Short mmCIF file of C-alpha atoms in Angstrom, two decimals:
data_model
loop_
_atom_site.label_atom_id
_atom_site.label_comp_id
_atom_site.label_asym_id
_atom_site.label_seq_id
_atom_site.Cartn_x
_atom_site.Cartn_y
_atom_site.Cartn_z
CA UNK Q 93 -100.55 82.23 -9.44
CA UNK Q 94 -101.67 82.91 -5.92
CA UNK Q 95 -100.50 86.50 -5.64
CA UNK Q 96 -101.98 89.06 -3.30
CA UNK Q 97 -101.71 92.81 -3.44
CA UNK Q 98 -100.15 94.89 -0.71
CA UNK Q 99 -102.86 95.50 1.84
CA UNK Q 100 -102.61 97.89 4.72
CA UNK Q 101 -105.31 98.58 7.29
CA UNK Q 102 -105.68 102.31 7.71
CA UNK Q 103 -104.22 103.63 10.95
CA UNK Q 104 -106.08 106.47 12.62
CA UNK Q 105 -104.04 109.64 12.70
CA UNK Q 106 -103.57 111.63 15.86
CA UNK Q 107 -103.03 115.34 16.19
CA UNK Q 108 -100.17 116.83 14.22
CA UNK Q 109 -97.33 118.29 16.23
CA UNK Q 110 -96.87 122.03 16.36
CA UNK Q 111 -94.04 121.72 13.84
CA UNK Q 112 -96.44 120.54 11.15
CA UNK Q 113 -99.58 122.32 10.10
CA UNK Q 114 -102.52 121.05 8.09
CA UNK Q 115 -105.16 118.33 8.27
CA UNK Q 116 -104.63 115.49 10.73
CA UNK Q 117 -105.04 112.62 8.28
CA UNK Q 118 -104.74 111.78 4.62
CA UNK Q 119 -107.58 109.55 3.41
CA UNK Q 120 -106.72 106.70 1.08
CA UNK Q 121 -108.31 103.69 -0.57
CA UNK Q 122 -105.42 101.40 0.31
CA UNK Q 123 -106.89 98.21 -1.15
CA UNK Q 124 -107.32 99.40 -4.72
CA UNK Q 125 -104.64 101.94 -5.52
CA UNK Q 126 -101.31 101.22 -7.27
CA UNK Q 127 -98.09 101.65 -5.33
CA UNK Q 128 -97.03 105.31 -5.58
CA UNK Q 129 -94.00 105.74 -3.39
CA UNK Q 130 -90.66 107.27 -2.63
CA UNK Q 131 -87.47 105.83 -1.21
CA UNK Q 132 -86.04 107.23 2.00
CA UNK Q 133 -82.53 106.70 0.66
CA UNK Q 134 -79.34 108.05 2.15
CA UNK Q 135 -80.61 107.61 5.71
CA UNK Q 136 -79.54 104.24 7.10
CA UNK Q 137 -77.20 103.40 4.20
CA UNK Q 138 -74.93 106.28 3.20
CA UNK Q 139 -74.46 107.23 -0.43
CA UNK Q 140 -72.00 110.07 -1.07
CA UNK Q 141 -74.01 111.55 -3.95
CA UNK Q 142 -77.20 111.86 -1.87
CA UNK Q 143 -75.55 113.59 1.09
CA UNK Q 144 -72.19 114.89 -0.18
CA UNK Q 145 -71.81 117.10 2.90
CA UNK Q 146 -70.98 114.00 4.97
CA UNK Q 147 -68.04 113.19 2.68
CA UNK Q 148 -66.83 116.68 1.79
CA UNK Q 149 -63.79 116.64 4.08
CA UNK Q 150 -62.22 113.87 1.95
CA UNK Q 151 -63.16 115.37 -1.43
CA UNK Q 152 -59.74 116.85 -2.17
CA UNK Q 153 -57.67 113.84 -1.12
CA UNK Q 154 -56.31 112.12 -4.25
CA UNK Q 155 -56.79 108.63 -2.83
CA UNK Q 156 -59.48 109.01 -0.23
CA UNK Q 157 -59.71 106.27 2.40
CA UNK Q 158 -63.45 106.98 2.55
CA UNK Q 159 -65.79 105.84 -0.24
CA UNK Q 160 -68.78 104.26 1.54
CA UNK Q 161 -70.30 103.71 4.98
CA UNK Q 162 -67.86 100.92 5.89
CA UNK Q 163 -64.79 103.09 5.24
CA UNK Q 164 -66.53 106.17 6.68
CA UNK Q 165 -66.83 104.48 10.05
CA UNK Q 166 -63.50 102.70 9.74
CA UNK Q 167 -61.72 106.02 9.20
CA UNK Q 168 -63.58 108.02 11.84
CA UNK Q 169 -63.62 105.33 14.50
CA UNK Q 170 -66.60 104.05 16.41
CA UNK Q 171 -67.26 107.01 18.68
CA UNK Q 172 -66.96 109.77 16.08
CA UNK Q 173 -68.81 107.80 13.42
CA UNK Q 174 -71.61 107.14 15.88
CA UNK Q 175 -71.77 110.82 16.85
CA UNK Q 176 -71.99 111.98 13.24
CA UNK Q 177 -74.48 109.35 12.14
CA UNK Q 178 -76.71 109.89 15.15
CA UNK Q 179 -76.95 113.53 14.09
CA UNK Q 180 -77.63 112.45 10.51
CA UNK Q 181 -80.37 109.97 11.53
CA UNK Q 182 -81.91 112.66 13.71
CA UNK Q 183 -82.15 115.24 10.93
CA UNK Q 184 -82.29 113.63 7.46
CA UNK Q 185 -85.92 112.51 7.73
CA UNK Q 186 -88.26 114.74 9.73
CA UNK Q 187 -91.94 114.38 10.56
CA UNK Q 188 -92.59 117.37 8.31
CA UNK Q 189 -91.09 115.40 5.39
CA UNK Q 190 -93.45 112.47 5.97
CA UNK Q 191 -96.46 114.75 6.27
CA UNK Q 192 -95.46 116.62 3.10
CA UNK Q 193 -95.04 113.39 1.16
CA UNK Q 194 -98.49 112.27 2.25
CA UNK Q 195 -99.93 115.47 0.76
CA UNK Q 196 -98.10 114.78 -2.53
CA UNK Q 197 -100.26 111.79 -3.46
CA UNK Q 198 -97.66 109.34 -2.10
CA UNK Q 199 -98.98 106.19 -0.43
CA UNK Q 200 -95.82 104.13 0.16
CA UNK Q 201 -92.42 104.61 1.76
CA UNK Q 202 -89.58 102.22 0.94
CA UNK Q 203 -86.98 102.36 3.70
CA UNK Q 204 -83.51 100.96 2.88
CA UNK Q 205 -81.49 99.59 5.78
CA UNK Q 206 -78.28 97.56 6.07
CA UNK Q 207 -77.76 94.24 7.81
CA UNK Q 208 -75.35 95.87 10.27
CA UNK Q 209 -78.20 97.81 11.88
CA UNK Q 210 -79.99 94.53 12.59
CA UNK Q 211 -77.23 91.96 13.21
CA UNK Q 212 -74.19 93.79 14.62
CA UNK Q 213 -70.70 92.33 14.32
CA UNK Q 214 -68.07 93.72 16.69
CA UNK Q 215 -65.35 92.94 14.14
CA UNK Q 216 -66.86 95.34 11.59
CA UNK Q 217 -66.56 99.15 11.69
CA UNK Q 218 -70.28 99.86 11.29
CA UNK Q 219 -72.15 101.52 14.16
CA UNK Q 220 -75.65 100.89 15.43
CA UNK Q 221 -78.55 102.91 16.80
CA UNK Q 222 -80.67 103.04 13.64
CA UNK Q 223 -83.68 101.10 14.94
CA UNK Q 224 -85.01 103.81 17.26
CA UNK Q 225 -85.06 106.21 14.30
CA UNK Q 226 -86.63 103.61 12.04
CA UNK Q 227 -89.46 103.09 14.51
CA UNK Q 228 -89.94 106.84 14.80
CA UNK Q 229 -90.46 107.00 11.03
CA UNK Q 230 -92.87 104.06 11.21
CA UNK Q 231 -94.93 105.94 13.79
CA UNK Q 232 -95.03 108.99 11.51
CA UNK Q 233 -96.01 106.82 8.56
CA UNK Q 234 -98.89 105.41 10.56
CA UNK Q 235 -99.92 108.90 11.61
CA UNK Q 236 -100.18 110.03 7.99
CA UNK Q 237 -101.67 106.80 6.63
CA UNK Q 238 -98.72 105.60 4.53
CA UNK Q 239 -97.77 101.99 3.89
CA UNK Q 240 -94.15 100.92 4.36
CA UNK Q 241 -91.73 98.55 2.66
CA UNK Q 242 -88.64 97.56 4.64
CA UNK Q 243 -85.76 96.99 2.22
CA UNK Q 244 -82.62 95.01 3.17
CA UNK Q 245 -80.34 97.24 1.13
CA UNK Q 246 -76.95 95.86 2.15
CA UNK Q 247 -75.80 92.33 3.05
CA UNK Q 248 -72.42 90.96 4.25
CA UNK Q 249 -69.71 90.98 1.61
CA UNK Q 250 -71.82 93.19 -0.69
CA UNK Q 251 -74.31 91.79 -3.16
CA UNK Q 252 -73.26 94.15 -5.95
CA UNK Q 253 -70.04 95.99 -5.08
CA UNK Q 254 -71.85 99.35 -5.10
CA UNK Q 255 -71.43 101.89 -2.30
CA UNK Q 256 -75.18 101.62 -1.72
CA UNK Q 257 -74.60 98.12 -0.32
CA UNK Q 258 -72.53 99.63 2.48
CA UNK Q 259 -69.19 98.54 1.03
CA UNK Q 260 -67.86 99.39 -2.41
CA UNK Q 261 -65.58 96.95 -4.24
CA UNK Q 262 -65.70 93.19 -4.54
CA UNK Q 263 -68.87 91.11 -4.59
CA UNK Q 264 -68.39 88.36 -2.03
CA UNK Q 265 -71.90 87.83 -0.68
CA UNK Q 266 -72.99 84.14 -0.68
CA UNK Q 267 -69.39 82.89 -0.89
CA UNK Q 268 -69.67 81.69 2.69
CA UNK Q 269 -72.43 80.26 4.88
CA UNK Q 270 -71.93 83.15 7.31
CA UNK Q 271 -73.10 85.73 4.77
CA UNK Q 272 -76.32 83.86 4.06
CA UNK Q 273 -77.09 83.23 7.70
CA UNK Q 274 -76.53 86.87 8.68
CA UNK Q 275 -78.71 88.01 5.79
CA UNK Q 276 -81.52 85.68 6.86
CA UNK Q 277 -81.14 86.77 10.48
CA UNK Q 278 -81.44 90.40 9.37
CA UNK Q 279 -84.66 89.55 7.52
CA UNK Q 280 -85.97 87.85 10.65
CA UNK Q 281 -85.25 91.03 12.62
CA UNK Q 282 -87.22 93.02 10.03
CA UNK Q 283 -90.05 90.48 10.31
CA UNK Q 284 -90.13 91.04 14.06
CA UNK Q 285 -90.50 94.77 13.44
CA UNK Q 286 -93.40 93.96 11.10
CA UNK Q 287 -94.99 92.12 14.02
CA UNK Q 288 -94.82 95.34 16.05
CA UNK Q 289 -96.51 97.31 13.24
CA UNK Q 290 -98.72 94.63 11.64
CA UNK Q 291 -101.16 96.96 9.88
CA UNK Q 292 -98.49 99.36 8.64
CA UNK Q 293 -95.60 97.44 7.09
CA UNK Q 294 -96.83 95.90 3.87
CA UNK Q 295 -93.71 94.13 2.63
CA UNK Q 296 -90.08 93.20 3.15
CA UNK Q 297 -87.56 93.27 0.31
CA UNK Q 298 -85.25 90.24 0.56
CA UNK Q 299 -82.17 92.06 -0.77
CA UNK Q 300 -81.62 95.11 -2.93
CA UNK Q 301 -80.06 94.76 -6.37
CA UNK Q 302 -78.11 91.50 -6.19
CA UNK Q 303 -75.77 91.56 -9.18
CA UNK Q 304 -76.17 88.59 -11.51
CA UNK Q 305 -72.58 89.13 -12.76
CA UNK Q 306 -71.25 88.49 -9.26
CA UNK Q 307 -73.80 86.10 -7.79
CA UNK Q 308 -75.30 83.27 -9.88
CA UNK Q 309 -79.00 83.51 -10.56
CA UNK Q 310 -79.50 80.04 -9.08
CA UNK Q 311 -77.94 81.19 -5.79
CA UNK Q 312 -80.10 84.30 -5.72
CA UNK Q 313 -83.22 82.24 -6.38
CA UNK Q 314 -82.32 79.80 -3.59
CA UNK Q 315 -81.83 82.72 -1.22
CA UNK Q 316 -85.22 84.12 -2.18
CA UNK Q 317 -86.84 80.81 -1.29
CA UNK Q 318 -85.12 80.77 2.11
CA UNK Q 319 -86.00 84.42 2.69
CA UNK Q 320 -89.65 83.70 1.97
CA UNK Q 321 -89.68 80.84 4.48
CA UNK Q 322 -87.97 82.82 7.26
CA UNK Q 323 -90.07 85.96 6.87
CA UNK Q 324 -93.40 84.17 6.52
CA UNK Q 325 -92.73 82.16 9.68
CA UNK Q 326 -92.64 85.39 11.69
CA UNK Q 327 -94.72 87.82 9.62
CA UNK Q 328 -97.24 85.77 7.62
CA UNK Q 329 -99.15 88.84 6.41
CA UNK Q 330 -96.11 90.61 4.96
CA UNK Q 331 -95.49 90.43 1.21
CA UNK Q 332 -92.03 89.52 -0.07
CA UNK Q 333 -90.32 91.61 -2.74
CA UNK Q 334 -87.59 90.15 -4.94
CA UNK Q 335 -85.33 92.25 -7.16
CA UNK Q 336 -84.77 90.99 -10.70
CA UNK Q 337 -80.96 91.02 -10.31
CA UNK Q 338 -80.75 93.13 -13.50
CA UNK Q 339 -82.13 90.25 -15.56
CA UNK Q 340 -85.20 90.38 -17.85
CA UNK Q 341 -88.45 89.99 -15.96
CA UNK Q 342 -89.30 86.93 -18.07
CA UNK Q 343 -86.43 85.02 -16.47
CA UNK Q 344 -88.13 85.21 -13.09
CA UNK Q 345 -91.49 83.71 -14.02
CA UNK Q 346 -90.65 80.42 -12.23
CA UNK Q 347 -89.60 82.40 -9.13
CA UNK Q 348 -93.13 82.58 -7.79
CA UNK Q 349 -94.72 79.14 -7.82
CA UNK Q 350 -98.04 78.62 -6.10
CA UNK Q 351 -96.38 78.09 -2.72
CA UNK Q 352 -94.64 81.50 -2.82
CA UNK Q 353 -97.63 83.74 -2.22
CA UNK Q 354 -97.64 87.46 -1.50
CA UNK Q 355 -94.60 88.00 -3.72
CA UNK Q 356 -93.63 90.92 -5.95
CA UNK Q 357 -90.92 91.27 -8.56
CA UNK Q 358 -88.98 94.53 -8.38
CA UNK Q 359 -87.16 96.13 -11.29
CA UNK Q 360 -85.10 99.33 -11.20
CA UNK Q 361 -85.06 101.55 -14.28
CA UNK Q 362 -82.53 104.32 -14.80
CA UNK Q 363 -81.53 106.14 -17.98
CA UNK Q 364 -78.01 107.20 -16.99
CA UNK Q 365 -75.70 104.24 -16.36
CA UNK Q 366 -74.75 103.34 -19.92
CA UNK Q 367 -73.51 105.43 -22.82
CA UNK Q 368 -76.31 104.21 -25.07
CA UNK Q 369 -78.91 105.51 -22.64
CA UNK Q 370 -77.10 108.80 -22.20
CA UNK Q 371 -77.12 109.34 -25.96
CA UNK Q 372 -80.92 109.07 -26.18
CA UNK Q 373 -82.82 112.13 -27.37
CA UNK Q 374 -85.76 113.42 -25.36
CA UNK Q 375 -88.08 111.41 -27.61
CA UNK Q 376 -85.79 108.43 -27.14
CA UNK Q 377 -86.17 108.57 -23.36
CA UNK Q 378 -89.95 108.67 -23.72
CA UNK Q 379 -89.94 105.77 -26.19
CA UNK Q 380 -87.78 103.66 -23.90
CA UNK Q 381 -90.09 104.44 -20.99
CA UNK Q 382 -93.14 103.37 -22.97
CA UNK Q 383 -91.40 100.15 -23.93
CA UNK Q 384 -90.46 99.50 -20.31
CA UNK Q 385 -94.09 100.00 -19.33
CA UNK Q 386 -95.20 97.37 -21.83
CA UNK Q 387 -92.64 94.90 -20.41
CA UNK Q 388 -93.74 95.58 -16.84
CA UNK Q 389 -97.38 95.18 -17.85
CA UNK Q 390 -96.68 91.78 -19.41
CA UNK Q 391 -94.66 90.68 -16.39
CA UNK Q 392 -97.38 91.88 -14.04
CA UNK Q 393 -99.81 89.41 -15.58
CA UNK Q 394 -97.55 86.58 -14.41
CA UNK Q 395 -96.21 87.97 -11.11
CA UNK Q 396 -96.96 91.36 -9.59
CA UNK Q 397 -94.20 93.63 -10.86
CA UNK Q 398 -93.21 97.05 -9.59
CA UNK Q 399 -90.57 99.63 -10.43
CA UNK Q 400 -88.89 100.10 -7.07
CA UNK Q 401 -86.37 102.73 -8.19
CA UNK Q 402 -86.23 105.36 -10.95
CA UNK Q 403 -85.59 109.08 -11.31
CA UNK Q 404 -85.88 111.90 -13.83
CA UNK Q 405 -82.13 112.04 -14.50
CA UNK Q 406 -81.02 111.79 -18.12
CA UNK Q 407 -77.35 112.47 -17.36
CA UNK Q 408 -75.03 110.95 -14.74
CA UNK Q 409 -73.92 114.42 -13.67
CA UNK Q 410 -75.04 114.24 -10.05
CA UNK Q 411 -71.81 114.70 -8.09
CA UNK Q 412 -70.34 111.31 -7.11
CA UNK Q 413 -73.32 109.40 -8.54
CA UNK Q 414 -70.88 106.87 -10.01
CA UNK Q 415 -68.95 106.64 -6.76
CA UNK Q 416 -67.08 108.97 -4.44
CA UNK Q 417 -64.45 111.03 -6.33
CA UNK Q 418 -65.61 109.56 -9.65
CA UNK Q 419 -66.86 111.81 -12.40
CA UNK Q 420 -69.53 111.46 -15.08
CA UNK Q 421 -69.72 109.72 -18.44
CA UNK Q 422 -71.69 112.69 -19.71
CA UNK Q 423 -68.70 115.05 -19.66
CA UNK Q 424 -65.93 112.45 -19.93
CA UNK Q 425 -64.71 112.80 -16.32
CA UNK Q 426 -65.64 109.24 -15.33
CA UNK Q 427 -62.50 107.07 -15.19
CA UNK Q 428 -61.08 107.02 -18.74
CA UNK Q 429 -64.28 107.75 -20.64
CA UNK Q 430 -64.82 110.43 -23.27
CA UNK Q 431 -67.85 112.74 -23.27
CA UNK Q 432 -70.84 110.85 -24.61
CA UNK Q 433 -72.06 113.97 -26.41
CA UNK Q 434 -70.05 116.61 -28.21
CA UNK Q 435 -69.04 119.37 -25.80
CA UNK Q 436 -70.91 117.57 -23.01
CA UNK Q 437 -70.96 119.59 -19.81
CA UNK Q 438 -72.44 118.88 -16.42
CA UNK Q 439 -72.87 122.55 -15.61
CA UNK Q 440 -76.46 123.15 -14.50
CA UNK Q 441 -77.63 119.63 -15.28
CA UNK Q 442 -78.62 118.95 -11.65
CA UNK Q 443 -79.78 122.47 -10.75
CA UNK Q 444 -83.44 123.19 -11.43
CA UNK Q 445 -82.70 126.92 -11.36
CA UNK Q 446 -80.56 126.50 -14.48
CA UNK Q 447 -83.10 124.47 -16.44
CA UNK Q 448 -84.63 126.12 -19.48
CA UNK Q 449 -88.38 126.09 -19.95
CA UNK Q 450 -87.90 123.51 -22.69
CA UNK Q 451 -86.07 121.20 -20.30
CA UNK Q 452 -88.64 121.74 -17.57
CA UNK Q 453 -91.41 120.83 -19.99
CA UNK Q 454 -89.58 117.68 -21.05
CA UNK Q 455 -88.89 116.65 -17.47
CA UNK Q 456 -92.58 116.99 -16.62
CA UNK Q 457 -93.50 114.86 -19.63
CA UNK Q 458 -90.81 112.32 -18.66
CA UNK Q 459 -92.20 112.13 -15.13
CA UNK Q 460 -95.78 111.56 -16.29
CA UNK Q 461 -94.64 108.97 -18.84
CA UNK Q 462 -92.79 106.99 -16.18
CA UNK Q 463 -95.65 107.11 -13.69
CA UNK Q 464 -98.10 105.92 -16.32
CA UNK Q 465 -95.74 103.25 -17.69
CA UNK Q 466 -94.98 101.70 -14.32
CA UNK Q 467 -98.64 101.73 -13.34
CA UNK Q 468 -99.17 99.20 -16.11
CA UNK Q 469 -97.65 97.01 -13.42
CA UNK Q 470 -98.17 97.27 -9.69
CA UNK Q 471 -96.78 100.78 -9.35
CA UNK Q 472 -93.63 102.74 -8.68
CA UNK Q 473 -91.27 104.08 -6.01
CA UNK Q 474 -89.18 107.14 -6.92
CA UNK Q 475 -85.53 107.40 -5.90
CA UNK Q 476 -85.19 109.57 -3.86
CA UNK Q 477 -87.51 111.52 -1.55
CA UNK Q 478 -84.86 114.25 -1.42
CA UNK Q 479 -81.16 114.92 -2.03
CA UNK Q 480 -78.80 117.67 -1.00
CA UNK Q 481 -77.96 118.82 -4.52
CA UNK Q 482 -79.07 116.33 -7.23
CA UNK Q 483 -82.34 117.91 -8.31
CA UNK Q 484 -83.38 115.35 -10.94
CA UNK Q 485 -83.45 112.80 -8.12
CA UNK Q 486 -85.29 114.95 -5.55
CA UNK Q 487 -89.01 114.10 -5.55
CA UNK Q 488 -90.07 116.77 -3.08
CA UNK Q 489 -88.26 119.55 -4.91
CA UNK Q 490 -89.50 118.38 -8.31
CA UNK Q 491 -93.05 118.39 -6.95
CA UNK Q 492 -92.71 121.88 -5.47
CA UNK Q 493 -91.35 123.15 -8.79
CA UNK Q 494 -94.35 121.75 -10.68
CA UNK Q 495 -92.28 119.28 -12.68
CA UNK Q 496 -93.92 116.35 -10.93
CA UNK Q 497 -97.60 117.23 -11.38
CA UNK Q 498 -99.70 118.01 -8.35
CA UNK Q 499 -102.84 116.61 -9.98
CA UNK Q 500 -103.64 112.88 -9.69
CA UNK Q 501 -101.67 110.74 -12.13
CA UNK Q 502 -104.88 109.31 -13.58
CA UNK Q 503 -105.97 112.76 -14.72
CA UNK Q 504 -102.86 113.39 -16.81
CA UNK Q 505 -103.02 113.00 -20.60
CA UNK Q 506 -101.65 109.69 -21.80
CA UNK Q 507 -98.04 109.91 -22.99
CA UNK Q 508 -97.57 106.38 -24.30
CA UNK Q 509 -99.83 104.78 -26.93
#
């Protein structure tokens, strides 16, 4: 298959602002390295578990009207929602964060954004103003020699019903021609941004996590074909990334025929969203990771395959991870579930300060195993660059604590056979 790797021409760095100290550039061999990235999640698409402070005022209401970005803005009204989100966009990602990530052996930033930032609709409660902050991040990424993936994370009607699509609830994307057209128009807007930063933005993701149980695979595949056509017409050098829709990678082999060049398959691997995964022992998590690496390696021989989201979490104890005001399967507080382990408790599970040395050692091994496994494919992108309180999902904090190693991944002892 005619597949090309992500290629970015190095952008010369300029002097670092007084707020950031250190060398003025981070040297990289962009053409030959695997993708080693982080997601800048929780910025342009709100998720209550990433930034719970934004949702705290509704935490004690039995039936909160606010569960996602749609209802957040609907409840607050346009002016107040805009005021709060402008402050959030201004502060959640700082230049110091981008510089720090560049020093942590990261070479790629995946930036999720919703359609509403690109194709506004006056009949919807969402607010705009994101693009100026997006371009500011792109300038910082260029300054510190990082490649960028622009990820269409939310589309009209929701592609999966998750709050990370912008609207929690029903899956109605693709049920009308309007939804498809708006989604394609949003991708064209992203392609125009690529044209402004041609040597920086390596790829566009057509849509994040379309759910195969709500949208037929044939419809998703047709949309991917249209997305490829629209993006390539405006940004011919940009790669296209297609999520696997939670289906086995082998089902997507026909997705990338010879005329669909510069394409990547994206799979997301978490160990916390089913009871079977939550019951795994430490060795079980490592074994599953090694098996996932083998699958990604096989898929990568057919179509370049990356792991675009993963974390170090082995419980679903991060507050509101399963949705605003929803509990965890781990301790039995999620809907009507029972604890998945005897006397399961979430106390201290997401607080590095409470982790025993044994747990810290396992988490470090788990991190190395995942990095090595996903580099059997085209690489990995950790979710998330930081969080307010969910430490197993906070790359920067895990790195500072020594759980994510500060030596190059290639120098770590092999975990998987």
